[in-house]
C-alpha positions as a printed NumPy array, in Angstrom:
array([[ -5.479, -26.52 , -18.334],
       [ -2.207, -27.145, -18.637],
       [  1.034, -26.761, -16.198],
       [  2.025, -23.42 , -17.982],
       [ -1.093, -21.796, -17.221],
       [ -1.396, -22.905, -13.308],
       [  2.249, -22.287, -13.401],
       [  1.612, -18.222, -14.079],
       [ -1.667, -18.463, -12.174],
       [  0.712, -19.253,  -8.669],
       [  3.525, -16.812,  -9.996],
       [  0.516, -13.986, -10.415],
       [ -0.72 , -14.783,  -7.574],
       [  2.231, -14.695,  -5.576],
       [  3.59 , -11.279,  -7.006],
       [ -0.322,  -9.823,  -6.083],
       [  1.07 , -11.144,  -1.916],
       [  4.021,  -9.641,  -2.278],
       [  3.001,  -6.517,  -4.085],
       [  0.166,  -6.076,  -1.758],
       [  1.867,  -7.054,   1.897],
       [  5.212,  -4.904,   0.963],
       [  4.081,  -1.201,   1.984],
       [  2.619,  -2.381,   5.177],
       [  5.819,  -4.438,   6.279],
       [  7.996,  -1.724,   5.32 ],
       [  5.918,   0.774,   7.09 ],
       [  6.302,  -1.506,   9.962],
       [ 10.182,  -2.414,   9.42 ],
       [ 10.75 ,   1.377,   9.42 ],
       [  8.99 ,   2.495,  12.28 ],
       [ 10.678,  -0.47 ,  14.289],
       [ 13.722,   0.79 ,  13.049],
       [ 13.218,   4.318,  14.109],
       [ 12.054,   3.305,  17.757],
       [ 15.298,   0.996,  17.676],
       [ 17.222,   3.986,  17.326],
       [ 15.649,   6.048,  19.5  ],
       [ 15.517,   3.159,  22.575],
       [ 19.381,   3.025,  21.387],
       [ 20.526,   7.016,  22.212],
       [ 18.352,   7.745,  25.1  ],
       [ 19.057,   3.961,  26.738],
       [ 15.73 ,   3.143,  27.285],
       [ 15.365,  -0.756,  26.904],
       [ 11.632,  -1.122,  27.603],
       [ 11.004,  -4.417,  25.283],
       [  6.991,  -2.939,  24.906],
       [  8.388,   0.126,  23.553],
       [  8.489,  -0.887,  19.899],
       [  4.883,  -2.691,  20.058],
       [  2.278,   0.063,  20.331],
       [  3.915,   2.718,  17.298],
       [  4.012,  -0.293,  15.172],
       [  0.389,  -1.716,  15.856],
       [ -0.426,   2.056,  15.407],
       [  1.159,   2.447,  12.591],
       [  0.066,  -0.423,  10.444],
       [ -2.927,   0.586,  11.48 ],
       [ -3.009,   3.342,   9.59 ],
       [ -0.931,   2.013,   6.636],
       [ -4.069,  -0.674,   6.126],
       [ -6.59 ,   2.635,   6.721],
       [ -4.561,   4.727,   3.893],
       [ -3.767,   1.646,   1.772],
       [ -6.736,  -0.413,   2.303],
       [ -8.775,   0.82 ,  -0.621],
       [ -5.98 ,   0.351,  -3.287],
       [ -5.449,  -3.223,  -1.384],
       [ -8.718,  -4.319,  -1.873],
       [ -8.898,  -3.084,  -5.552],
       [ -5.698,  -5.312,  -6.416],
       [ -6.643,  -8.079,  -4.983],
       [-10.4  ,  -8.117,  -6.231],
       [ -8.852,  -6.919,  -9.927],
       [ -7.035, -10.721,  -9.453],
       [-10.061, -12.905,  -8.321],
       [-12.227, -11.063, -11.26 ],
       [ -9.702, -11.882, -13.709],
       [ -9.59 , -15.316, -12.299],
       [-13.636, -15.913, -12.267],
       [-13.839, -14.751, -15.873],
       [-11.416, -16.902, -17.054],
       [-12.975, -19.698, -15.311],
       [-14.436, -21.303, -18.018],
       [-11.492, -21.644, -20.043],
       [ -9.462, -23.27 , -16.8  ],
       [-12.365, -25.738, -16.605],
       [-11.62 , -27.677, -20.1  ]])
């Protein structure tokens, strides 16, 4: 195996995190956002505000998204296990 191949293994790899983690953290960033603005016009600056709509709300991100997470990921590791015995030489 040479340093090209574990080179695009990491980079695939990587790209699968990111791909996979991004809808959930921008679900998240955007829902903090929204609560930000709200705490911001009605002067509310209860710190414990923010945390329960964004634990709720990636909640149901991983619920909706879940499925297709799961498929990418396992999609990866199965292209990873049959190509196995080619990484072994």
């Amino acid at each position: 195996m040479t340093v090209d191949e574990v080179t695009a293994i990491a980079s695939t790899a990587l790209y699968l995190v990111i791909k996979v983690s991004a809808p959930v953290l921008l679900i998240s960033l955007v829902v903090g956002l929204l609560i930000s603005i709200f705490q911001t016009v009605t002067s509310i600056q209860e710190q414990t505000l923010t945390f329960v709509p964004k634990i709720v709300a990636v909640f149901l991100s991983l619920i909706l998204l879940g499925n297709w997470m799961l498929t990418e990921m396992s999609g990866f590791m199965t292209q990873l296990w049959s190509d196995f015995s080619r990484y072994v030489r």
